[in-house]
Tab-separated table of C-alpha atoms in Angstrom:
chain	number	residue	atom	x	y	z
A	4	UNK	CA	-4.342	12.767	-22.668
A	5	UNK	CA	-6.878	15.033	-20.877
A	6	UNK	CA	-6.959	14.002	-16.535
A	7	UNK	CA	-9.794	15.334	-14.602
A	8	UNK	CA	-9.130	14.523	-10.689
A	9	UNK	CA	-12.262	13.160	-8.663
A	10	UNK	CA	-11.200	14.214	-5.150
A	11	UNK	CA	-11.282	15.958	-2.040
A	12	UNK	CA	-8.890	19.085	-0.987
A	13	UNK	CA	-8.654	18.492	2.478
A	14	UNK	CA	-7.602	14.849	2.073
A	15	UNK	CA	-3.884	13.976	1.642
A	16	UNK	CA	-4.191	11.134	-0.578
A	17	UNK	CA	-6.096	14.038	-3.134
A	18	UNK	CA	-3.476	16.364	-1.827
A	19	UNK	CA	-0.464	14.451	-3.045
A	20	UNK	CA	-1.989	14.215	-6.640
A	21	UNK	CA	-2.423	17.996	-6.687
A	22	UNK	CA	1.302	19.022	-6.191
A	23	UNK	CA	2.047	15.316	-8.628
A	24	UNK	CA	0.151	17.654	-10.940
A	25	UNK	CA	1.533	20.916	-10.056
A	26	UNK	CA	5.143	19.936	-10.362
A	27	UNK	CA	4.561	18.232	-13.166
A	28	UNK	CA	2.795	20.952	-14.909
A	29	UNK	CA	-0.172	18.747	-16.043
A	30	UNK	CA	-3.306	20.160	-16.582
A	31	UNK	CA	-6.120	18.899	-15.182
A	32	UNK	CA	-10.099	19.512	-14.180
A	33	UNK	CA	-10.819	18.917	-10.539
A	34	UNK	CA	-14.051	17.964	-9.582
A	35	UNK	CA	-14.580	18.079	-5.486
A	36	UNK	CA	-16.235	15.628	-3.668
A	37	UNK	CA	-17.546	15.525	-0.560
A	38	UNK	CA	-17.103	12.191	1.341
A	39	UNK	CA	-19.035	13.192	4.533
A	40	UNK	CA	-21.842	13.627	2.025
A	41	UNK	CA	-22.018	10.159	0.892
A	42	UNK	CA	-20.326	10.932	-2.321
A	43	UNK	CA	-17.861	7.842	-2.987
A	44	UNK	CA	-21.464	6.128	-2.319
A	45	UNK	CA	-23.122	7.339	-5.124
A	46	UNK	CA	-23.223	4.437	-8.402
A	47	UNK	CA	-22.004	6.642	-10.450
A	48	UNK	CA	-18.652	6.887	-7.916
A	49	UNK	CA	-18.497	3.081	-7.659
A	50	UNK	CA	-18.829	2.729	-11.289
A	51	UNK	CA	-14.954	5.113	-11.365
A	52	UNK	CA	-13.560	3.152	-8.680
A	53	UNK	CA	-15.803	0.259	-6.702
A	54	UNK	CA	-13.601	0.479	-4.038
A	55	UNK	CA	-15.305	4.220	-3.147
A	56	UNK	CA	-12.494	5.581	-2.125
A	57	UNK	CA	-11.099	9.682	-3.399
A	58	UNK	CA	-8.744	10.451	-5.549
A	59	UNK	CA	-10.029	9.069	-9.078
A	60	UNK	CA	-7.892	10.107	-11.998
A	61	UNK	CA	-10.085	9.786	-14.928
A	62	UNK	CA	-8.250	9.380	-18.486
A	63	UNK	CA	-10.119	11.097	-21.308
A	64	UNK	CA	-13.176	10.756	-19.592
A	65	UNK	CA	-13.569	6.861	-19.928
A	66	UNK	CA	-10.674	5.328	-17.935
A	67	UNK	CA	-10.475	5.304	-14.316
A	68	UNK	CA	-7.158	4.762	-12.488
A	69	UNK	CA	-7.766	4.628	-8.673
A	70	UNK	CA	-5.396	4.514	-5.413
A	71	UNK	CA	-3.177	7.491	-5.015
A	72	UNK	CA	0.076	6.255	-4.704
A	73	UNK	CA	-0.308	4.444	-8.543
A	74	UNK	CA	-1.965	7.645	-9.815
A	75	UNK	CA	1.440	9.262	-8.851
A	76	UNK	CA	3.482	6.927	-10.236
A	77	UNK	CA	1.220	6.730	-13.415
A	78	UNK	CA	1.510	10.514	-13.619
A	79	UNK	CA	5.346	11.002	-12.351
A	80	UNK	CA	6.834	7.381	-14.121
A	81	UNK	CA	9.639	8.807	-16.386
A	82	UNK	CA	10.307	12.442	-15.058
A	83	UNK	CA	12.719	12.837	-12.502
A	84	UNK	CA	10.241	12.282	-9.652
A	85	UNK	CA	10.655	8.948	-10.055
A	86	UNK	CA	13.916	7.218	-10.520
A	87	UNK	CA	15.201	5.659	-13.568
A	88	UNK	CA	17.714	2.888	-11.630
A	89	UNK	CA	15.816	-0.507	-10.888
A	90	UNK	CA	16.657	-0.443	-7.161
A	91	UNK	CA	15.825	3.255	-6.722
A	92	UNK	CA	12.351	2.458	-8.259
A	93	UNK	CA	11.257	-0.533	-5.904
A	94	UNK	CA	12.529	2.152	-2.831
A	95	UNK	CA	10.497	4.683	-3.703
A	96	UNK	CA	7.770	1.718	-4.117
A	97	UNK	CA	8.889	0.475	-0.529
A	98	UNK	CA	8.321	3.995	0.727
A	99	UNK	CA	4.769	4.263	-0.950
A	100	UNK	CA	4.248	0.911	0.496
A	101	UNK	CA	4.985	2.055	3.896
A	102	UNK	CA	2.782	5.026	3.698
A	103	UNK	CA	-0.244	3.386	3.061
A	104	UNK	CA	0.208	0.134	5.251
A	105	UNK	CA	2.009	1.861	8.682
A	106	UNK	CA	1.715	5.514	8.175
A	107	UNK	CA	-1.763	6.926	6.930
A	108	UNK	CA	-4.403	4.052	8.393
A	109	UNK	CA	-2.674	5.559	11.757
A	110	UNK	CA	-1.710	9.433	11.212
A	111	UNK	CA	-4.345	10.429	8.641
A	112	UNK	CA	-7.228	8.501	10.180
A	113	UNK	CA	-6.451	10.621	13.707
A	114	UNK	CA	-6.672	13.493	11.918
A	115	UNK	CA	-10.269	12.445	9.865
A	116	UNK	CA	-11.177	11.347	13.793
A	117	UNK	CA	-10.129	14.761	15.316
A	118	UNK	CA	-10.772	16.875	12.697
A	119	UNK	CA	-13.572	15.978	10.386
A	120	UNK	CA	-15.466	13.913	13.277
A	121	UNK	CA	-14.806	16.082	15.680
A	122	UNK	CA	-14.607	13.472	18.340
A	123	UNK	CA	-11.709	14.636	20.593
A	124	UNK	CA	-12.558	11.787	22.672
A	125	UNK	CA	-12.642	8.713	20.074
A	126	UNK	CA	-11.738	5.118	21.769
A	127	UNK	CA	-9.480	4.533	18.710
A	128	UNK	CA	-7.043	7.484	18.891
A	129	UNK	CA	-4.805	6.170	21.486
A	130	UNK	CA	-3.857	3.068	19.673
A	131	UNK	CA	-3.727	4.839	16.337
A	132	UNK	CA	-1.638	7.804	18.527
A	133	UNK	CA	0.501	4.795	19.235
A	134	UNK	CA	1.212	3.353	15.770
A	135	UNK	CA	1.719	7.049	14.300
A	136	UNK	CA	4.185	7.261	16.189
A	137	UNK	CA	6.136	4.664	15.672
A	138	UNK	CA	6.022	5.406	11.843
A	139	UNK	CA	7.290	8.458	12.540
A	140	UNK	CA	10.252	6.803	14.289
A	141	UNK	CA	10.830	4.723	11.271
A	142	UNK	CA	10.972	7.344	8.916
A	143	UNK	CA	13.604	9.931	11.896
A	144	UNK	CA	15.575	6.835	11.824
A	145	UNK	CA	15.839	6.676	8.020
A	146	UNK	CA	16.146	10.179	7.509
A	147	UNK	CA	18.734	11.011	10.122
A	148	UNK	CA	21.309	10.367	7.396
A	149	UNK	CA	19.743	11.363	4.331
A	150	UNK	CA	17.896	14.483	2.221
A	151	UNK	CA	15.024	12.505	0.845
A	152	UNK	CA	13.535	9.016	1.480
A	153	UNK	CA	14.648	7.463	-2.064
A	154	UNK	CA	17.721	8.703	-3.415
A	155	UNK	CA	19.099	12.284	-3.254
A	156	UNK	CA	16.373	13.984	-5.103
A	157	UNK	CA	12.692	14.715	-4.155
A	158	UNK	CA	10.796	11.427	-5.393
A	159	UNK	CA	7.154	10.527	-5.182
A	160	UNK	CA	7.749	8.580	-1.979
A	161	UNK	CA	8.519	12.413	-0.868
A	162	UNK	CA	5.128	14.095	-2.023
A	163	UNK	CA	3.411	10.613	-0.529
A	164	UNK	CA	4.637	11.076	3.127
A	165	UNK	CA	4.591	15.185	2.743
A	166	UNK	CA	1.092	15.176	2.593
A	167	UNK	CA	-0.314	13.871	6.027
A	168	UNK	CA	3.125	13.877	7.822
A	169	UNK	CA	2.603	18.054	7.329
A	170	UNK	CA	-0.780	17.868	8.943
A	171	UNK	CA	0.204	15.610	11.796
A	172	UNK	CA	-0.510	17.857	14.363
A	173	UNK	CA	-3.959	18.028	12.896
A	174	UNK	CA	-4.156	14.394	14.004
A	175	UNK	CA	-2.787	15.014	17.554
A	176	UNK	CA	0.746	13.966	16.986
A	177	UNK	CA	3.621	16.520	18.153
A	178	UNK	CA	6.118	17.290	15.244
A	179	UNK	CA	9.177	18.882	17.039
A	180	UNK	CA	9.582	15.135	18.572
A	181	UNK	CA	10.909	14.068	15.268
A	182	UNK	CA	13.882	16.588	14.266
A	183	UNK	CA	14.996	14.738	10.796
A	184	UNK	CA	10.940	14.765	9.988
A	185	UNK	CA	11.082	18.450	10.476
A	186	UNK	CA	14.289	19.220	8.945
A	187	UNK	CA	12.985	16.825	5.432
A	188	UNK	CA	9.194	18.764	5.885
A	189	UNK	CA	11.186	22.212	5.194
A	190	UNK	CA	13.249	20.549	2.753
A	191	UNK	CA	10.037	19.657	0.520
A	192	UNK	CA	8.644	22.829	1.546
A	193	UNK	CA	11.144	24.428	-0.663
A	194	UNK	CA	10.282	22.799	-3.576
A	195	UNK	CA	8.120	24.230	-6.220
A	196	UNK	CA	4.926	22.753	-6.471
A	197	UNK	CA	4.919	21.641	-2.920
A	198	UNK	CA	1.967	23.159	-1.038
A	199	UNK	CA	0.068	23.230	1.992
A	200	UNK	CA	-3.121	21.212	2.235
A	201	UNK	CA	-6.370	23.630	3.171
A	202	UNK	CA	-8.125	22.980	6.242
A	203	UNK	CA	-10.415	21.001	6.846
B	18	UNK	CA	22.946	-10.164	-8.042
B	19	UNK	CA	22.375	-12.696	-4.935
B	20	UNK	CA	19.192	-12.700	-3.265
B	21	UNK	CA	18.360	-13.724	0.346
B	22	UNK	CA	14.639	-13.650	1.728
B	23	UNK	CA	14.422	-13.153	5.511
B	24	UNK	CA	10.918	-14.250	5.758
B	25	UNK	CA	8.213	-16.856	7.616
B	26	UNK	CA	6.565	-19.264	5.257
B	27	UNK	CA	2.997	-19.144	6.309
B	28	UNK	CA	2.889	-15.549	5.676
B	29	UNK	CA	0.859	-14.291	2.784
B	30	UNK	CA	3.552	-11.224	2.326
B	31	UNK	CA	6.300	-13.497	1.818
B	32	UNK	CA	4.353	-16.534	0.429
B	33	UNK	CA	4.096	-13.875	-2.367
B	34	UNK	CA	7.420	-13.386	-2.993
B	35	UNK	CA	8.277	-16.821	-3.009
B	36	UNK	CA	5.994	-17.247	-5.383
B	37	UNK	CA	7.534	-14.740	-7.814
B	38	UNK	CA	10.637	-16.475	-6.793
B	39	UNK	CA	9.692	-19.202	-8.217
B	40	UNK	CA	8.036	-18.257	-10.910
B	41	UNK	CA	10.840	-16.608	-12.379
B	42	UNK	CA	13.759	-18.989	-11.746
B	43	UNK	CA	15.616	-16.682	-9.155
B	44	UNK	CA	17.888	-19.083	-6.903
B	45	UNK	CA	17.382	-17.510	-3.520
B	46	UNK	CA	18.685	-18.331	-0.043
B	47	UNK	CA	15.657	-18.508	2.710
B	48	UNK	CA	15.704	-17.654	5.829
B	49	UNK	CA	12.908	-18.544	8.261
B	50	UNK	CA	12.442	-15.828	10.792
B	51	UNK	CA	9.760	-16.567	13.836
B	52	UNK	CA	7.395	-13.712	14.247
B	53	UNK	CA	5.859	-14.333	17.263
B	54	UNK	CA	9.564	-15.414	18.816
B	55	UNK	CA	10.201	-11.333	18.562
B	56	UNK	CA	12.145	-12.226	15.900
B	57	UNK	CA	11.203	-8.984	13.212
B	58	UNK	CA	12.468	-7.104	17.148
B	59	UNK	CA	16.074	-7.806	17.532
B	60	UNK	CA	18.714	-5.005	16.569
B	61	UNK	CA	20.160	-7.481	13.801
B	62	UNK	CA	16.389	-7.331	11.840
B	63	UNK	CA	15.327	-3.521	12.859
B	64	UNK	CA	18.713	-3.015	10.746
B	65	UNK	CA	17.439	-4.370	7.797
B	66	UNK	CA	14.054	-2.685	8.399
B	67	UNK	CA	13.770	-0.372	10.825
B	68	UNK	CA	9.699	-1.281	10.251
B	69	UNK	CA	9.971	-4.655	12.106
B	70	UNK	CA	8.215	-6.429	9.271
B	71	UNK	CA	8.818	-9.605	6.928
B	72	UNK	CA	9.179	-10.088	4.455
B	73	UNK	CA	12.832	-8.234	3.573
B	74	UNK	CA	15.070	-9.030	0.249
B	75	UNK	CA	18.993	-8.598	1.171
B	76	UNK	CA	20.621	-8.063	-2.272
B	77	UNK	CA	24.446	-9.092	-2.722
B	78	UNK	CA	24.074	-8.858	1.750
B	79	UNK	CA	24.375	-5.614	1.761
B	80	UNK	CA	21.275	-3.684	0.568
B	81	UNK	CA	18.026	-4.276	1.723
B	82	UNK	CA	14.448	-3.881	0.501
B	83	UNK	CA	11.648	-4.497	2.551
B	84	UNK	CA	7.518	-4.386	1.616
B	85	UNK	CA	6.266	-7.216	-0.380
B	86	UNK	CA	4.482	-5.517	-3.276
B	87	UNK	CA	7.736	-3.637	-3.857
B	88	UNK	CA	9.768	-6.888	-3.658
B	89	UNK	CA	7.414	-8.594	-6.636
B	90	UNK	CA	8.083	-5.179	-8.375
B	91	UNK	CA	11.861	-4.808	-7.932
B	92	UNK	CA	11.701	-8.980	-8.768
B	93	UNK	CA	9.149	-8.739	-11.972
B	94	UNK	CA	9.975	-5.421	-13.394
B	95	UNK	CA	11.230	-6.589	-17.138
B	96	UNK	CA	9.410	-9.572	-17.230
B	97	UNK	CA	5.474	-10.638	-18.189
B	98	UNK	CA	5.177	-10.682	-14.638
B	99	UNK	CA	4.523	-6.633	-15.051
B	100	UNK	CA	3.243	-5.062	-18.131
B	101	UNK	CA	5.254	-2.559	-20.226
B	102	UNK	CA	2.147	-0.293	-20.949
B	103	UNK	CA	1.803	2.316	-18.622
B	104	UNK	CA	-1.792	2.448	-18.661
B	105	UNK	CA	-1.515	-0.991	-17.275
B	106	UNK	CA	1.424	-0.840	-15.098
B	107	UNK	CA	-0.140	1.576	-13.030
B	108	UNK	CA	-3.302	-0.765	-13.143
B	109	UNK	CA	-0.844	-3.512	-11.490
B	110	UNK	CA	-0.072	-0.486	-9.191
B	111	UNK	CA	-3.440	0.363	-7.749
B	112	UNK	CA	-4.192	-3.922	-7.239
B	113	UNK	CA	-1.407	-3.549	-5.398
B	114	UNK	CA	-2.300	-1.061	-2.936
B	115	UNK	CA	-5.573	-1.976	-2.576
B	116	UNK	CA	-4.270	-5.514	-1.737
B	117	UNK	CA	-1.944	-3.583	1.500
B	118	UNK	CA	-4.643	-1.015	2.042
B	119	UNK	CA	-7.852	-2.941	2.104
B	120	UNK	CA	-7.551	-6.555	2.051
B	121	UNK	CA	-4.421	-7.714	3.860
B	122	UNK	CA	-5.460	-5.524	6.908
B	123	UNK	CA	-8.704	-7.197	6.962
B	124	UNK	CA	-8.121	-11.181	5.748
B	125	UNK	CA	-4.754	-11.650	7.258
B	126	UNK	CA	-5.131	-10.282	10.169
B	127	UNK	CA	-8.210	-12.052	10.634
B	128	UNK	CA	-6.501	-15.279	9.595
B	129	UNK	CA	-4.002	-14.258	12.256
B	130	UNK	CA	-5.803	-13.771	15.173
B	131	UNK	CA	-7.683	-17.394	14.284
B	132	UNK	CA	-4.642	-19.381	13.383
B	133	UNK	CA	-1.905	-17.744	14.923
B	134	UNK	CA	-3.129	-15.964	17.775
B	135	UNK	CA	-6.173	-18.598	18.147
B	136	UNK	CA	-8.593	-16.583	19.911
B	137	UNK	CA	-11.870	-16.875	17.853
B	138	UNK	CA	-13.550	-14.568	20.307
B	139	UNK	CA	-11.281	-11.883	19.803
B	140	UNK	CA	-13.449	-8.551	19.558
B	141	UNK	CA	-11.943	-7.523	16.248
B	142	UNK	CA	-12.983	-10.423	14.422
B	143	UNK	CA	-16.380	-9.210	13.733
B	144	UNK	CA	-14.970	-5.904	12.234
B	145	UNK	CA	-12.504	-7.179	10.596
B	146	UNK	CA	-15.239	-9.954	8.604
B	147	UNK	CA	-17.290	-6.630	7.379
B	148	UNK	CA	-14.022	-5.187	6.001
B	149	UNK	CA	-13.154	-7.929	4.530
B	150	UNK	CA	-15.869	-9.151	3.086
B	151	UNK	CA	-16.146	-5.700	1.126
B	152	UNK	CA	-12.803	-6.260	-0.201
B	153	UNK	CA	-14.046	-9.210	-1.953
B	154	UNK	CA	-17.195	-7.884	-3.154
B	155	UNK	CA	-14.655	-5.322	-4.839
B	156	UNK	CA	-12.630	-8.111	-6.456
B	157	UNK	CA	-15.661	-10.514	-7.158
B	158	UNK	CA	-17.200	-6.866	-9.147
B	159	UNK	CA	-13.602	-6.416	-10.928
B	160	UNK	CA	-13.457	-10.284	-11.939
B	161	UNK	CA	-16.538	-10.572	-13.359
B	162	UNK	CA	-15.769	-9.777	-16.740
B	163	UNK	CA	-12.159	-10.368	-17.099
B	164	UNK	CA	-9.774	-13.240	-16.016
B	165	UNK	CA	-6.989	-11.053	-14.481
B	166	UNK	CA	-6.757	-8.272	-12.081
B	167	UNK	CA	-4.693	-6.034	-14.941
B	168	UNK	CA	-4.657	-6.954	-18.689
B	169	UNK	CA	-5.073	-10.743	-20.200
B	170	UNK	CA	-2.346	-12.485	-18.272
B	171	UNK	CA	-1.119	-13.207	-14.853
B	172	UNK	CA	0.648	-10.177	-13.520
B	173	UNK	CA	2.150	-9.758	-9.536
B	174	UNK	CA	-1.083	-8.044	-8.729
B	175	UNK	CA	-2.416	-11.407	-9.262
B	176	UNK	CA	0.042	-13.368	-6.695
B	177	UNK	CA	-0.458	-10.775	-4.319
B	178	UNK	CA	-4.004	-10.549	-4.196
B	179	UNK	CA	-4.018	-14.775	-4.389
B	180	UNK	CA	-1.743	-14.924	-1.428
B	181	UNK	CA	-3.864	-14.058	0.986
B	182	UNK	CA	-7.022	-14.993	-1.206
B	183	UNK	CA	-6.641	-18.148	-1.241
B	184	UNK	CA	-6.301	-18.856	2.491
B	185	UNK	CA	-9.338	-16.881	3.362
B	186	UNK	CA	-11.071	-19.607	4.987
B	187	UNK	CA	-8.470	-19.810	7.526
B	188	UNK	CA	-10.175	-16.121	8.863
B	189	UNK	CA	-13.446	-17.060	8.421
B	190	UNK	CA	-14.460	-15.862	5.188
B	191	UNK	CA	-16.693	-18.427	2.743
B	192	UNK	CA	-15.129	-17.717	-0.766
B	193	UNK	CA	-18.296	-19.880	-2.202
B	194	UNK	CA	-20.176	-16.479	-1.613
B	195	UNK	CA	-17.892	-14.975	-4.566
B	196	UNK	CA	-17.762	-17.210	-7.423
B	197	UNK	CA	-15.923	-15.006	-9.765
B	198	UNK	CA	-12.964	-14.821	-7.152
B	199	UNK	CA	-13.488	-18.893	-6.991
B	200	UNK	CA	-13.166	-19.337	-10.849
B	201	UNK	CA	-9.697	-16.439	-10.903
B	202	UNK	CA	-8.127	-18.248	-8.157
B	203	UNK	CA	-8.932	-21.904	-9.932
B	204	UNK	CA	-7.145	-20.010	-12.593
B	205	UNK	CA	-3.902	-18.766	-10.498
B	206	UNK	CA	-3.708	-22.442	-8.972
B	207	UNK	CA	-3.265	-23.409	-13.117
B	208	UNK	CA	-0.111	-21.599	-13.527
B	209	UNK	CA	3.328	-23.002	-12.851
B	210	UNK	CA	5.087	-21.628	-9.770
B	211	UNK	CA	1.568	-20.421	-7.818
B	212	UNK	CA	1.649	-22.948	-4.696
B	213	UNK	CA	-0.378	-23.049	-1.598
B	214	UNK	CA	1.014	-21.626	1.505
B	215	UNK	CA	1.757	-23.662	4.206
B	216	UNK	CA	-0.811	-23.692	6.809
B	217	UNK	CA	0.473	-22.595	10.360
């Protein structure tokens, strides 16, 4: 199968597909696009994915798989980043779950705010300061007795919440609060593969 | 394996899983738990999911898994209630996010703040309609040429997306405007097990 990636660098939800790939040693064609330029607009984009949302995987060039969290597990299913036991698989699924209903509408939208916007002063951010933070005091809490969040390997519910919880600060929210965070970040940090999203 | 599901039954997240439930013959033990008592608050539930959210699946009482979509996985996995292709598992996959990123967080908690909450002149609302009403022009796009969200048959992507679907009205949606979504839910009612959630 040949994968070309329709996505955008700075975004975490194209950055967790990149180190998918990396890891995984999958090659692939990326092809940027640039949201703030109307690109997930465009009928061509819509035609991929009619949601209009980045990443895209495209699957010899005629099918489209969108949502990042199933391109991972389409990409990782049956290599050791994702488990082979029935309960380990629906945790890492929980933890995907979690990432894009509690963690990234909050974390990775104050960053997009901040950061792409450039409005320091947004009404939203204090609310969605509010609920970052209390995902990241669900995921101290579960990692204050454990390596990784499913299981005692890196999974893809690792990768998922490496790649905005990395670049909270970006969004405004203060790391060092959240020792077992920091502690796991280094921990994936030392995995091959695992990378640091570019700047915005 | 014994299952007990600590959830409320006119939630769309666990009106899912019930479904599932049902569909596949699991004998479960239910336990009604009052959101807007505090009940998803008290150190007894934050133990089972340090998220604060229904629904959560105890297994055997002693392990716990919590987020819906990975409930009807960890529940359907093996069954024709997900495919074994993995082309079209992941398919099931991305319905299934874009049901927690881009629906629920539009039609429940519209339906919420109307039923629930019953503030119809809550300064959301109107927000929350435009959102919502996209996610239904996405589904109405995907439905019009197949009668499925992934493959030929009913699959979990289908009880999750019908769970809050089908209740639409209750936050102000009119699912006349989308007849394909009209005809794929006429279909869902069809099969044995799909049921209509209990109305607040």
């Amino acid at each position: 199968m040949s994968y070309t990636v329709h996505g955008t660098s700075t975004s975490g939800n194209c950055h967790k597909v990149r180190m998918a790939l990396d890891i995984l040693r999958l090659p692939c064609e990326w092809r940027e696009v640039d949201i703030l330029q109307g690109e997930t607009r465009t009928p061509e984009f819509l035609a991929m994915n009619p949601n209009g949302k980045v990443p895209v995987l495209a699957i010899d060039g005629t099918t489209f798989l969108a949502e990042s969290n199933a391109i991972l597990w389409f990409l990782a299913e049956g290599t050791p980043l994702v488990p082979s036991d029935r309960l380990a698989r629906a945790q890492v699924l929980q933890w995907l779950f979690f990432e894009q209903y509690s963690h990234e509408p909050a974390i990775a939208v104050a960053r997009f705010i901040r950061c792409f916007l450039k409005k320091p002063d947004d009404p939203r951010l204090p609310e969605l300061a509010r609920r970052g933070d209390r995902a990241l005091a669900v995921m101290e809490r579960h990692l204050s007795d454990r390596s990784y969040f499913a299981g005692d390997t890196l999974t893809i519910a690792d990768l998922a919440l490496f790649a905005y919880t990395h670049k909270a600060a970006d969004g405004g929210f203060v790391l060092e609060n959240y020792p077992a965070v920091s502690a796991w970040l280094a921990r994936c940090r030392g995995a091959p593969g695992v990378t640091e999203m570019p700047t915005p």
